[in-house]
PDB file of C-alpha atoms in Angstrom:
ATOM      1  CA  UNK A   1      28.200 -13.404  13.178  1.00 82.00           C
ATOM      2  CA  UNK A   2      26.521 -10.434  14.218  1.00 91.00           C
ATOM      3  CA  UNK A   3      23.551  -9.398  12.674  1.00 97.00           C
ATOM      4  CA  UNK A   4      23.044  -5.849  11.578  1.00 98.00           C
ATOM      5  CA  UNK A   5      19.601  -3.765  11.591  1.00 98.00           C
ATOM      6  CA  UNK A   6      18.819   0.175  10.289  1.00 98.00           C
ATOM      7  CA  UNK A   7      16.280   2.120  11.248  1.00 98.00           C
ATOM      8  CA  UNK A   8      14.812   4.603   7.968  1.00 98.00           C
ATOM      9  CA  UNK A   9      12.667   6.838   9.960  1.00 97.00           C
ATOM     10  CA  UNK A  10      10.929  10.347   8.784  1.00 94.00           C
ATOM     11  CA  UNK A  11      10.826  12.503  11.443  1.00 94.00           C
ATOM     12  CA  UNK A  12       7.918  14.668  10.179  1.00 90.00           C
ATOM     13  CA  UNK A  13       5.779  11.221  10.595  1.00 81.00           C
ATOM     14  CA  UNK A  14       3.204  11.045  13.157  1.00 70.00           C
ATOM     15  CA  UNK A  15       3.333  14.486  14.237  1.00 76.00           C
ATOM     16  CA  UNK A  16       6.934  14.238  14.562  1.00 84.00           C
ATOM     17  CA  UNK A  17       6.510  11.251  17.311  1.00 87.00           C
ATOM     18  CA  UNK A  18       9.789   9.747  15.965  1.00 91.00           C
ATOM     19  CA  UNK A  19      12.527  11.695  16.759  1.00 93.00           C
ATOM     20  CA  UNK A  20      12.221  11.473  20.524  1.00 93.00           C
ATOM     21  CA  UNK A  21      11.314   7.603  20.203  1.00 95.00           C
ATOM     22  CA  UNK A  22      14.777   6.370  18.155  1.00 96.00           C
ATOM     23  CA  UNK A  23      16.586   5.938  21.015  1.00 97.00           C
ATOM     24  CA  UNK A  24      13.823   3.553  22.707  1.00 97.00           C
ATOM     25  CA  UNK A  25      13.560   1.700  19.578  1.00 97.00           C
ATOM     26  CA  UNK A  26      17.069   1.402  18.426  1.00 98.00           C
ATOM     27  CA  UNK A  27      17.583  -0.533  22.386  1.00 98.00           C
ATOM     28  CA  UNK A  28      14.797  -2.701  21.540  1.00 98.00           C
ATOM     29  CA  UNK A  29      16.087  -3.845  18.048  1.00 98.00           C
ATOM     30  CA  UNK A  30      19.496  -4.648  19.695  1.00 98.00           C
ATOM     31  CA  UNK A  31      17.382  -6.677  22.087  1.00 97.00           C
ATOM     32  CA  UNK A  32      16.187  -8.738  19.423  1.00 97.00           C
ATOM     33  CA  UNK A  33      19.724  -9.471  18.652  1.00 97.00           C
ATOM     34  CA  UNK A  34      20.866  -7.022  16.024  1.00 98.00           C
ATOM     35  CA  UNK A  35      23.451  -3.690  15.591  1.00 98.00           C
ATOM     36  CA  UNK A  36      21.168  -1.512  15.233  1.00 98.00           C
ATOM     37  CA  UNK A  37      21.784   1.763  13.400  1.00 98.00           C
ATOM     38  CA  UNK A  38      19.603   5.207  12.207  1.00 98.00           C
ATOM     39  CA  UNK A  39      18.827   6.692   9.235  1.00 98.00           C
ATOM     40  CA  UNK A  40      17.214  10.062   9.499  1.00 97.00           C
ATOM     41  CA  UNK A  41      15.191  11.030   5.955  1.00 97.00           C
ATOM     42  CA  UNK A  42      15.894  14.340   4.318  1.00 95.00           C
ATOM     43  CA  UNK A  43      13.956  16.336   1.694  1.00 93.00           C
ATOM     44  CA  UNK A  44      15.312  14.905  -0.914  1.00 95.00           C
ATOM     45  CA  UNK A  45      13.293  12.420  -3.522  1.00 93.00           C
ATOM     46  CA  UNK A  46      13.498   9.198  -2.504  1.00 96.00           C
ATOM     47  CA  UNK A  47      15.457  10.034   0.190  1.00 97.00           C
ATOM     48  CA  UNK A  48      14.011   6.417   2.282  1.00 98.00           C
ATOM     49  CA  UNK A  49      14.832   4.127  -1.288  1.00 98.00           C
ATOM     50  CA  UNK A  50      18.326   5.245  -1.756  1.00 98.00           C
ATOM     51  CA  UNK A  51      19.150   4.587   2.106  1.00 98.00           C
ATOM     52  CA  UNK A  52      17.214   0.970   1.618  1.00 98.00           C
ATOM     53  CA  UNK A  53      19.008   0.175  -1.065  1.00 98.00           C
ATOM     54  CA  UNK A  54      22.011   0.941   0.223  1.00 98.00           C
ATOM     55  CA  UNK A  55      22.210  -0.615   3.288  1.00 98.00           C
ATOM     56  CA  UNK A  56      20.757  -3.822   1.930  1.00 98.00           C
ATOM     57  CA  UNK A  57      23.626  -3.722  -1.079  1.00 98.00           C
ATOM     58  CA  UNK A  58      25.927  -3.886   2.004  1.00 98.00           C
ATOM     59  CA  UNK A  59      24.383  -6.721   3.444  1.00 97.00           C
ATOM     60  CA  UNK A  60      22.286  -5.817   6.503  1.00 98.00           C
ATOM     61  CA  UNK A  61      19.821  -8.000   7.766  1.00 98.00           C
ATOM     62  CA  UNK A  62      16.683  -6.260   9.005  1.00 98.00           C
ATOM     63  CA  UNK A  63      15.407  -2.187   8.127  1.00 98.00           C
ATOM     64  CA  UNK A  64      12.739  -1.016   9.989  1.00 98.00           C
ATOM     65  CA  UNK A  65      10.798   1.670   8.134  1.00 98.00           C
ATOM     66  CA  UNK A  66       8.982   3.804  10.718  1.00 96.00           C
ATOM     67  CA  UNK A  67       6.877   6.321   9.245  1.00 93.00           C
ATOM     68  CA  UNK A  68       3.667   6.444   7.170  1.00 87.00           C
ATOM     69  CA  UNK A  69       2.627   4.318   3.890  1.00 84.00           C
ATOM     70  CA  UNK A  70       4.846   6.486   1.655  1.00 87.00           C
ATOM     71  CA  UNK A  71       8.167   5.759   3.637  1.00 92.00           C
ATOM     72  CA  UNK A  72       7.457   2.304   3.224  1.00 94.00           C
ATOM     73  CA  UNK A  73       6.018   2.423  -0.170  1.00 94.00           C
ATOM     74  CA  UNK A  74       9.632   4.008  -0.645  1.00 97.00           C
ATOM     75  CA  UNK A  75      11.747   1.083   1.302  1.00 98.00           C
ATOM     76  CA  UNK A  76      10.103  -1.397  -0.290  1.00 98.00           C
ATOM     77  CA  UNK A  77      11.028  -0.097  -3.541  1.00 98.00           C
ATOM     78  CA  UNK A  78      14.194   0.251  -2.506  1.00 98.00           C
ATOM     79  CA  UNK A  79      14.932  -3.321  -2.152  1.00 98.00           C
ATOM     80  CA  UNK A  80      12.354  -5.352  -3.614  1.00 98.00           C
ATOM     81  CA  UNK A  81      14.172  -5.035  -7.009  1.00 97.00           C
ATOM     82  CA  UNK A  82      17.297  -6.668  -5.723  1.00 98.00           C
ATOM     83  CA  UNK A  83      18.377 -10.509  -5.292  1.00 96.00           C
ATOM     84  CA  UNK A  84      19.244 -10.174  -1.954  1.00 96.00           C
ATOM     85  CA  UNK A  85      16.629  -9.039   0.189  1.00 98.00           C
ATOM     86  CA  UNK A  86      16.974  -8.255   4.347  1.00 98.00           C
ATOM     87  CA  UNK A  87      14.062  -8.899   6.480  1.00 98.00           C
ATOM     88  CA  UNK A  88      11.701  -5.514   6.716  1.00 98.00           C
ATOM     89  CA  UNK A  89       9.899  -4.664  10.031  1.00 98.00           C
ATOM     90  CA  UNK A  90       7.310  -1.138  10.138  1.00 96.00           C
ATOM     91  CA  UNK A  91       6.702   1.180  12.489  1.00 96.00           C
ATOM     92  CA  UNK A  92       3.734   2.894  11.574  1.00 93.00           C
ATOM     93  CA  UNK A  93       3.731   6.772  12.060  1.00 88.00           C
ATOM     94  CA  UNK A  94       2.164   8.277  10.052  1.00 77.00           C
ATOM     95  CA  UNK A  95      -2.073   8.252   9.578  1.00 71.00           C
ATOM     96  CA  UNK A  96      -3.661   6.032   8.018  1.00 70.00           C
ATOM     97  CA  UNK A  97      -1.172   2.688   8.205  1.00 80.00           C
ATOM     98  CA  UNK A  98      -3.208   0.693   6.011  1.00 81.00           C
ATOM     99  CA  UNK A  99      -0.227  -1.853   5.718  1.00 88.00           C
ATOM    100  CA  UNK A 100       0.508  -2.063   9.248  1.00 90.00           C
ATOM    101  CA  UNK A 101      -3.223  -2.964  10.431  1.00 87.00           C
ATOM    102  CA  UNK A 102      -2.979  -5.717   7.719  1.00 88.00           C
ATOM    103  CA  UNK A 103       0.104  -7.053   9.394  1.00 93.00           C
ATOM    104  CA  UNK A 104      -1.355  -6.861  13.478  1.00 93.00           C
ATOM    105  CA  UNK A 105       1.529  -4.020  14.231  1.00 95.00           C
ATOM    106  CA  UNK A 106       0.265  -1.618  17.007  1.00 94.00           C
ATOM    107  CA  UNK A 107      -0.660   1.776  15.604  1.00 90.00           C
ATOM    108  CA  UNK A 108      -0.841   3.884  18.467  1.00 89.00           C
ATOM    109  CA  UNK A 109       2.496   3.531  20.106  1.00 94.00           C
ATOM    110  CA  UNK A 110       5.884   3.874  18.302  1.00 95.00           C
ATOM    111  CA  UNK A 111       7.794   1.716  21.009  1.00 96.00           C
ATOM    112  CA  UNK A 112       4.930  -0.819  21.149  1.00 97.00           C
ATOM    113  CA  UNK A 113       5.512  -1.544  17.536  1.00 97.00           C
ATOM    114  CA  UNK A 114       9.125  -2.325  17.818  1.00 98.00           C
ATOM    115  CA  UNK A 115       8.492  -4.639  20.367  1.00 98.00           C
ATOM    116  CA  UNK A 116       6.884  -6.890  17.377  1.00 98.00           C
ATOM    117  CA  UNK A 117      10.480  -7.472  16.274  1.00 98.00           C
ATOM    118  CA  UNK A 118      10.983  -9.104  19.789  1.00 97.00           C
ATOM    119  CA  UNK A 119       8.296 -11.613  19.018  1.00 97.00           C
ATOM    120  CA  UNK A 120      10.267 -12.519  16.652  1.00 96.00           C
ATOM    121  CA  UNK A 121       6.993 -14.135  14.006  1.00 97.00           C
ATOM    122  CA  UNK A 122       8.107 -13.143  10.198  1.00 98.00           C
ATOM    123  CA  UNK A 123       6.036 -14.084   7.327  1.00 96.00           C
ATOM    124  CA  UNK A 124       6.802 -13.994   3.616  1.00 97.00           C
ATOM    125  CA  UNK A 125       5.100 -11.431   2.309  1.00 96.00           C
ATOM    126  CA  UNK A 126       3.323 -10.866  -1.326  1.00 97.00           C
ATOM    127  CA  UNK A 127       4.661  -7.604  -3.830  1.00 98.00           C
ATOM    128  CA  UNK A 128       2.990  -6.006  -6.363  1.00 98.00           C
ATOM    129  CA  UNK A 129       4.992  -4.786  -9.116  1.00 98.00           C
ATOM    130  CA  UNK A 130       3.805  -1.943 -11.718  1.00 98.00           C
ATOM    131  CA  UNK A 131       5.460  -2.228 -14.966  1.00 98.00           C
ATOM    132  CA  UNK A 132       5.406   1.178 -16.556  1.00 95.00           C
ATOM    133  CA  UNK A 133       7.550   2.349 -19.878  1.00 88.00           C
ATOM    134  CA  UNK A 134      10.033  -0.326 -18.903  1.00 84.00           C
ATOM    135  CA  UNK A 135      10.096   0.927 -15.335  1.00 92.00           C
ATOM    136  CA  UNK A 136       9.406  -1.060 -12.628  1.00 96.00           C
ATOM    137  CA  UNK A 137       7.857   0.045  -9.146  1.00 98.00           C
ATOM    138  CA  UNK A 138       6.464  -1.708  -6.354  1.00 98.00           C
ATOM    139  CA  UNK A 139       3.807  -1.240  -3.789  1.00 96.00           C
ATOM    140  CA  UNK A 140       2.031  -3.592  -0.524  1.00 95.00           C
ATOM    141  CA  UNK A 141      -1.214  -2.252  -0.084  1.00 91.00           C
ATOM    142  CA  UNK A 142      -2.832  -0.997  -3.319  1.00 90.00           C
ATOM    143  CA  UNK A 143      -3.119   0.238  -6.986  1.00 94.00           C
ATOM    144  CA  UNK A 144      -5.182   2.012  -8.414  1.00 93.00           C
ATOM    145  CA  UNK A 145      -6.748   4.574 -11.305  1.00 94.00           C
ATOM    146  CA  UNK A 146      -9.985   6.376 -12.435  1.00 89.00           C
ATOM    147  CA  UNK A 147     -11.267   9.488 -11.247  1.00 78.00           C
ATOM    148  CA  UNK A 148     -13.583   8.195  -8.371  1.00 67.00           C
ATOM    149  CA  UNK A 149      -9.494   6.889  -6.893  1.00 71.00           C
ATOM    150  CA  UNK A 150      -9.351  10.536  -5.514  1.00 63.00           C
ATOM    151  CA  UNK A 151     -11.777   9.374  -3.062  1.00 56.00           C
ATOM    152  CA  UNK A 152      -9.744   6.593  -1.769  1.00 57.00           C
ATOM    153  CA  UNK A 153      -6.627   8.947  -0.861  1.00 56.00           C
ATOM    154  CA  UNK A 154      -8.265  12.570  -1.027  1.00 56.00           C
ATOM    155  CA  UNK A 155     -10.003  12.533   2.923  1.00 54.00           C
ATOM    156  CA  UNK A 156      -8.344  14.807   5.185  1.00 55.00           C
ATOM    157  CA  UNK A 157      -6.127  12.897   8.026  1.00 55.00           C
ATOM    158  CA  UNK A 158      -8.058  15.718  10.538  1.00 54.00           C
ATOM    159  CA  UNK A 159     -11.633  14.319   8.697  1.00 51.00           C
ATOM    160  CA  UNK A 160     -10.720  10.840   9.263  1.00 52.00           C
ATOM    161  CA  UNK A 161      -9.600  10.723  12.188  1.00 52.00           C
ATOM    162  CA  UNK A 162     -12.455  12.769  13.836  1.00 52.00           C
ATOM    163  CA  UNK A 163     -15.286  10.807  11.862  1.00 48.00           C
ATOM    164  CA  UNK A 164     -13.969   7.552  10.139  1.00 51.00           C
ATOM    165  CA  UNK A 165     -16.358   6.165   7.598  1.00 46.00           C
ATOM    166  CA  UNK A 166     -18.471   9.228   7.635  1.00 52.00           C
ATOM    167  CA  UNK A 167     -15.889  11.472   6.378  1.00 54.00           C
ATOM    168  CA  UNK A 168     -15.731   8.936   2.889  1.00 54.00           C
ATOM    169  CA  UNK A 169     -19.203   9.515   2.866  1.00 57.00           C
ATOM    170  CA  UNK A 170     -18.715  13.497   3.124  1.00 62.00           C
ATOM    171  CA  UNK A 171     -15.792  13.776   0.525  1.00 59.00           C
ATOM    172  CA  UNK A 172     -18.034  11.401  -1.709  1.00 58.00           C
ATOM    173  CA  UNK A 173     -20.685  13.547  -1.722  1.00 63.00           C
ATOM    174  CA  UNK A 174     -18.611  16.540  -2.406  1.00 70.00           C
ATOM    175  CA  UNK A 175     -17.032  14.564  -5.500  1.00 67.00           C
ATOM    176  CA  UNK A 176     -19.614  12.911  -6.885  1.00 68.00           C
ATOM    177  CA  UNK A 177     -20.699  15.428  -9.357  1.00 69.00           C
ATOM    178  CA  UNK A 178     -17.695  15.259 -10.698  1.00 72.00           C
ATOM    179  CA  UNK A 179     -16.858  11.708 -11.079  1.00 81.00           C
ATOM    180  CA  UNK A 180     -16.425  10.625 -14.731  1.00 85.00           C
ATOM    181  CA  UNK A 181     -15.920   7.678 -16.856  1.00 89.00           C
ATOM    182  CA  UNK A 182     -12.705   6.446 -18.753  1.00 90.00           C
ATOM    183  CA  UNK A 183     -12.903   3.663 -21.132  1.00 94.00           C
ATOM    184  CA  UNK A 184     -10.428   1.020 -20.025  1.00 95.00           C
ATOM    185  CA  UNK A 185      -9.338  -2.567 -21.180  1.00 97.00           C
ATOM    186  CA  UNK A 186      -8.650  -4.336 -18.358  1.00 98.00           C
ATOM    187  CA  UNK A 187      -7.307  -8.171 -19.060  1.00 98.00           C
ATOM    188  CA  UNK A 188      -6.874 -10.201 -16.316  1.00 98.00           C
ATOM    189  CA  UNK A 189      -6.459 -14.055 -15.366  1.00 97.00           C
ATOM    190  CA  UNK A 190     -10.483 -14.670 -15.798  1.00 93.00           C
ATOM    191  CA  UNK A 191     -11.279 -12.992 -18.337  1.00 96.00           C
ATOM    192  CA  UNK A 192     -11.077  -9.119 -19.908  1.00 98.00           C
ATOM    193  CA  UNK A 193     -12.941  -6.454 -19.313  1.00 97.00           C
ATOM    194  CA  UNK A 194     -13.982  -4.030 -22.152  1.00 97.00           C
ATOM    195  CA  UNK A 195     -15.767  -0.620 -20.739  1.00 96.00           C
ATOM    196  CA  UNK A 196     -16.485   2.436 -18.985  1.00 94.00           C
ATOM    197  CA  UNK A 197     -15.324   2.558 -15.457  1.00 94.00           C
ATOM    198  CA  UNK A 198     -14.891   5.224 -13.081  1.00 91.00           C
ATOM    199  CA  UNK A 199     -12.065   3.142 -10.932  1.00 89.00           C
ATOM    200  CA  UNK A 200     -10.206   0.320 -10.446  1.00 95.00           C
ATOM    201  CA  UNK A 201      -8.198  -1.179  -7.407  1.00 91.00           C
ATOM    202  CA  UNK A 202      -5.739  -3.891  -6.999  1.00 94.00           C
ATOM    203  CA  UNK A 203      -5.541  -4.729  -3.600  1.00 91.00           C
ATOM    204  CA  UNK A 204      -2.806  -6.562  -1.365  1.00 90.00           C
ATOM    205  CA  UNK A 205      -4.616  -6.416   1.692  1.00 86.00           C
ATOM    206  CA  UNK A 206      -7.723  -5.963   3.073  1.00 75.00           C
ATOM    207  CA  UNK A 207      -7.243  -2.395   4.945  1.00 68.00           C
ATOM    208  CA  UNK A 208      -7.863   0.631   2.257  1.00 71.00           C
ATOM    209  CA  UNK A 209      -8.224   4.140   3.828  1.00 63.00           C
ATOM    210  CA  UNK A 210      -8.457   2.468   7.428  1.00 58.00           C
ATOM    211  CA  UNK A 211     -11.347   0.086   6.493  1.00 62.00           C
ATOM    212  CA  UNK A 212     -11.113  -3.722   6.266  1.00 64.00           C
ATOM    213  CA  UNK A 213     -14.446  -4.601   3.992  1.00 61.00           C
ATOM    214  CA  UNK A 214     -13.121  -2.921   0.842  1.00 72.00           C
ATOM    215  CA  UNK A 215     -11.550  -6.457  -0.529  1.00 75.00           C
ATOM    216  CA  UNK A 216     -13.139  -8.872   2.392  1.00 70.00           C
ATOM    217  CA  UNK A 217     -11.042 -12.262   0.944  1.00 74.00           C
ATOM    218  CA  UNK A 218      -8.178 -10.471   0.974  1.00 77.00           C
ATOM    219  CA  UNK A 219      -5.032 -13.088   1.618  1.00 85.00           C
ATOM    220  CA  UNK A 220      -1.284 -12.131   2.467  1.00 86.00           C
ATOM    221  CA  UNK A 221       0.724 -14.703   1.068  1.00 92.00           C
ATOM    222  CA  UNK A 222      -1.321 -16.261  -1.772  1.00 94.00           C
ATOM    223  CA  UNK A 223       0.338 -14.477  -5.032  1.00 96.00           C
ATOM    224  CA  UNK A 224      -3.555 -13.611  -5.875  1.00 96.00           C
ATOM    225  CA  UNK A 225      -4.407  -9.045  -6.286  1.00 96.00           C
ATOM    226  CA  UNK A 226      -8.129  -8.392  -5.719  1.00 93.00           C
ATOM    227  CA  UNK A 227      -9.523  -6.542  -7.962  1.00 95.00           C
ATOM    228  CA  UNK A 228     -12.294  -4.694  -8.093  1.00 92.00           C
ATOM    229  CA  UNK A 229     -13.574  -2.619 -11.396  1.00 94.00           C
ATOM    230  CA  UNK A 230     -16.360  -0.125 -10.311  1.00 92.00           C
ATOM    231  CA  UNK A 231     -18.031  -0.046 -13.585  1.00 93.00           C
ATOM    232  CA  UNK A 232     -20.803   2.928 -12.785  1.00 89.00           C
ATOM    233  CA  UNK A 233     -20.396   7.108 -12.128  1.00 84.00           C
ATOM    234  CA  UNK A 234     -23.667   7.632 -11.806  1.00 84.00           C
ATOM    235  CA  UNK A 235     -23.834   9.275  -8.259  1.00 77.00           C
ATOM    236  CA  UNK A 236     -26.646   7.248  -6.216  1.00 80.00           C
ATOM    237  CA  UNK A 237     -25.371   3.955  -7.403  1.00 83.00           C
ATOM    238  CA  UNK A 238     -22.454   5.323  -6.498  1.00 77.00           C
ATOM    239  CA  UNK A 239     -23.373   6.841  -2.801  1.00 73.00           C
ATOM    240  CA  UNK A 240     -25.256   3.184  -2.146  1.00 81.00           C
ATOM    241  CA  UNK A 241     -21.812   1.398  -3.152  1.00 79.00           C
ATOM    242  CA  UNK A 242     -20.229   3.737  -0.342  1.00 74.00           C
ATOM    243  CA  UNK A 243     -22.589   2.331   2.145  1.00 71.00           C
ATOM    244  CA  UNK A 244     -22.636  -1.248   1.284  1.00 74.00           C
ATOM    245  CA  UNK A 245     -18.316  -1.049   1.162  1.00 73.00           C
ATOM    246  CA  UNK A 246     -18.958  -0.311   5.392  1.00 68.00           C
ATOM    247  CA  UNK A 247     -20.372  -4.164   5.300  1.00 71.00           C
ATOM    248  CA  UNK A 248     -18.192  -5.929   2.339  1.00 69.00           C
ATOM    249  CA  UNK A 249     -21.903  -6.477   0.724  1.00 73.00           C
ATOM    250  CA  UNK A 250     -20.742  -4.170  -2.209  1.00 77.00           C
ATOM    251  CA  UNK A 251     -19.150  -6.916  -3.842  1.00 75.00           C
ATOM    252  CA  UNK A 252     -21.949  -8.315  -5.369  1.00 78.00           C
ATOM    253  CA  UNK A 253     -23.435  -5.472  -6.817  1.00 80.00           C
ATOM    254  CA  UNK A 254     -23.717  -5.746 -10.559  1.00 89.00           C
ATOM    255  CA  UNK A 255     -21.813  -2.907 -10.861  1.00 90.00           C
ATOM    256  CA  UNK A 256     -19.364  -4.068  -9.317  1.00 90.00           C
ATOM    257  CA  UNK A 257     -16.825  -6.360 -10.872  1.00 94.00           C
ATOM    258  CA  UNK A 258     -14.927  -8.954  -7.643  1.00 92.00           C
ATOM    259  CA  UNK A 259     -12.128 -11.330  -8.538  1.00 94.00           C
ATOM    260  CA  UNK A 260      -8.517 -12.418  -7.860  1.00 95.00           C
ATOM    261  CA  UNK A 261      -5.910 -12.425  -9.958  1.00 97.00           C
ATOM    262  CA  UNK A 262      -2.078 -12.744 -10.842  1.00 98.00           C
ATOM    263  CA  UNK A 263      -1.704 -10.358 -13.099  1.00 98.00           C
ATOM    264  CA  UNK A 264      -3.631  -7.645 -14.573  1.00 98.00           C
ATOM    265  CA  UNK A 265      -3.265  -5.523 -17.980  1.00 98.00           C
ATOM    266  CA  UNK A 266      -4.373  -2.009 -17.962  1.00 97.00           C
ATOM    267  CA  UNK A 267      -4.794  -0.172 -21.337  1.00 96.00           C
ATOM    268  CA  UNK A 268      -6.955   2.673 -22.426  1.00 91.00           C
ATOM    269  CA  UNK A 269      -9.065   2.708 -25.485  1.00 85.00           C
ATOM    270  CA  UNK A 270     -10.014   6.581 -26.173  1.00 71.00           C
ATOM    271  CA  UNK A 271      -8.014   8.652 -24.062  1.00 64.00           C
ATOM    272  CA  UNK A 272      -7.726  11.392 -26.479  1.00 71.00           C
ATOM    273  CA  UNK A 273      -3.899  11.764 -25.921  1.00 70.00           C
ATOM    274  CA  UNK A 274      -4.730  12.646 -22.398  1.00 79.00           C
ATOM    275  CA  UNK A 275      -1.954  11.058 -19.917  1.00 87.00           C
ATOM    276  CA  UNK A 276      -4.323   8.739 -17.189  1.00 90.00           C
ATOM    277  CA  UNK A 277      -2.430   8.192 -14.069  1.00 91.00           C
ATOM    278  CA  UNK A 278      -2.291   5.410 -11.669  1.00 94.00           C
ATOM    279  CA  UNK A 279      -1.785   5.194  -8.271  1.00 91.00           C
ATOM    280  CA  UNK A 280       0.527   3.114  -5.905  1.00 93.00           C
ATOM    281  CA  UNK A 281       0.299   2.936  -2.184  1.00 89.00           C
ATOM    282  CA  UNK A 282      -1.720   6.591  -2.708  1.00 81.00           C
ATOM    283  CA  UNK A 283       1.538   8.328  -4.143  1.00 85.00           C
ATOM    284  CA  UNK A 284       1.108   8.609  -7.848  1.00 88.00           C
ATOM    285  CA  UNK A 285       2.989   5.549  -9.689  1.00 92.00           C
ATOM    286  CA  UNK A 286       2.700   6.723 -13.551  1.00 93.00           C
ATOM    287  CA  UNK A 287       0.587   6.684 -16.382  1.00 93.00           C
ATOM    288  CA  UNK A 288      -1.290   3.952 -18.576  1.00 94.00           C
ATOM    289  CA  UNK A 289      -0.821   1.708 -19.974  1.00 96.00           C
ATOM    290  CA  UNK A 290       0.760  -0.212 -17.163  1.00 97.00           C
ATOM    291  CA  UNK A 291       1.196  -3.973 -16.410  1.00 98.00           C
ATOM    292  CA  UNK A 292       0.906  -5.383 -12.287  1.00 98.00           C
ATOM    293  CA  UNK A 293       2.333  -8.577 -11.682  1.00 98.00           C
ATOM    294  CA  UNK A 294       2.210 -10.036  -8.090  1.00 98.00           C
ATOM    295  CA  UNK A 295       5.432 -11.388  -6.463  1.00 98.00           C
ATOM    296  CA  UNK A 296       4.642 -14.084  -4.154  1.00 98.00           C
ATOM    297  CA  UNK A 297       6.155 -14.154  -0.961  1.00 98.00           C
ATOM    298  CA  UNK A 298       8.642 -11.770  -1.888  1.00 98.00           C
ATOM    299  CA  UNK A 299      10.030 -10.130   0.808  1.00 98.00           C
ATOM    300  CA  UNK A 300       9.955 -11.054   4.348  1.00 98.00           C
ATOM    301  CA  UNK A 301       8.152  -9.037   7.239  1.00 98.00           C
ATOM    302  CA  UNK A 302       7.750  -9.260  10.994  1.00 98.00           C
ATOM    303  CA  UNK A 303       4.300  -9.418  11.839  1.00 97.00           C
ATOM    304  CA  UNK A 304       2.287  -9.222  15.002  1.00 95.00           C
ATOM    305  CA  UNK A 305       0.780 -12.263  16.834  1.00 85.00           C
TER     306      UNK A 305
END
């Protein structure tokens, strides 16, 4: 029986790298053993999903998403939902590819990263799911809400690709004035938390904004989020945070709260009819209160070796 494969790509990705590459890739994919096909995005919202969820409804066996963390943000939503779920392989183009350095895929050459699905090494991966007025979404990489999340997704791709770390450390200077508090109950698998905090994440993976110390015990596969509740706005603590994250040694801070969970409740206590968003793989995902579950091994992915 053959197999069949589809290629989502967004061809505004990577400074429009993909377009000229599809050809390249698509020969590589039917190397691997697969019919491989093309889907070029549009404009239109959720343009990637619908496509996903289509071609999995008709029972193809492998997409590859090739763009940045928002088109595969979008094609995992568009078939983690379902029963029947085809293999997913990435081909990161876009600038940060948080979710492709967690999964070994080469990030600076298109063709180099197909060549993973030659390999041929898969492994289940975990799914977070954001329940939301009785919607559900889904991301990979991260969650998150608070003011000081700006920081996390506000750099410049020019800034951070010219001076990595140092251009956090540049924004968060320029936004720490205005970093606030929101008073959040936070109930998770150890315990609750009851308090001021100026963000929260809830990690799948270790790589956030291109660094890998943010959630150092980050694991794959293990149905476990790490969380971590940055209790303080005051702006040294918070500058000295920013420095220790470079090392992981921000994790024992006091203000800091570091833990693993399954699940995690988010509710806020005063928001003064004020609508608090929260963010999923840096696209905005809703607003609070909103419940994360993790999926274990959910949906499987080709990795590199």
């Amino acid at each position: 029986m053959i197999k069949k494969a589809r290629l989502i790509y967004n061809p505004v990705s990577g400074h429009e790298q993909m377009p000229k590459n599809v050809a390249d890739i698509l020969n590589i994919v039917e190397q691997a053993g697969y019919e491989a096909s093309a889907f070029r995005t549009t404009p239109e919202a959720f343009s990637a999903q619908h496509e996903a969820t289509r071609v999995a409804k008709a029972g193809f066996d492998l997409i590859i998403a090739a763009g940045g963390d928002g088109t595969i943000n979008e094609v995992v939503n568009g078939v983690a939902g379902l029963s029947q779920r085809p293999k997913l392989a990435i081909i990161p183009a876009g600038t940060t590819n948080d979710f492709a350095r967690a999964l070994r895929i080469p990030r600076d050459n298109l063709v180099e990263a197909a060549k993973v699905i030659l390999q041929g090494k898969t492994r289940k991966m975990d799914v977070g799911q954001a329940i939301c007025d009785d919607n559900e979404k889904y991301f990979v990489n991260i969650a998150g809400s608070g003011s000081l999340t700006e920081l996390t997704y506000g750099v410049p791709s020019e800034l951070k690709s010219a001076m990595g770390y140092g251009a956090y450390l540049i924004k968060g200077a320029e936004m720490l004035p205005s970093i606030s508090k929101s008073h959040m109950k936070l109930t998770y698998d150890n315990g609750v938390y009851d308090g001021d905090l100026s963000m929260f994440l809830l990690g799948m993976t270790n790589s956030i904004g291109g660094f890998e110390q943010i959630m150092p015990d980050a694991e794959l596969s293990d149905g476990l989020f790490q969380l971590i509740v940055i209790k303080t706005a005051d702006p040294l603590a918070l500058l000295s945070l920013m420095v220790m994250a470079l090392n992981g040694k921000h994790v024992n801070d006091p203000n800091i709260i570091y833990t693993k969970t399954r699940s995690l409740k988010v509710e806020m206590v005063d928001d003064n009819g004020n609508k608090v968003p929260f963010n999923l793989d840096g696209e905005i995902g809703g607003y609070l209160p909103v419940t994360f579950k993790n999926l274990q091994q959910h949906i499987e992915f080709y990795v590199g070796r």
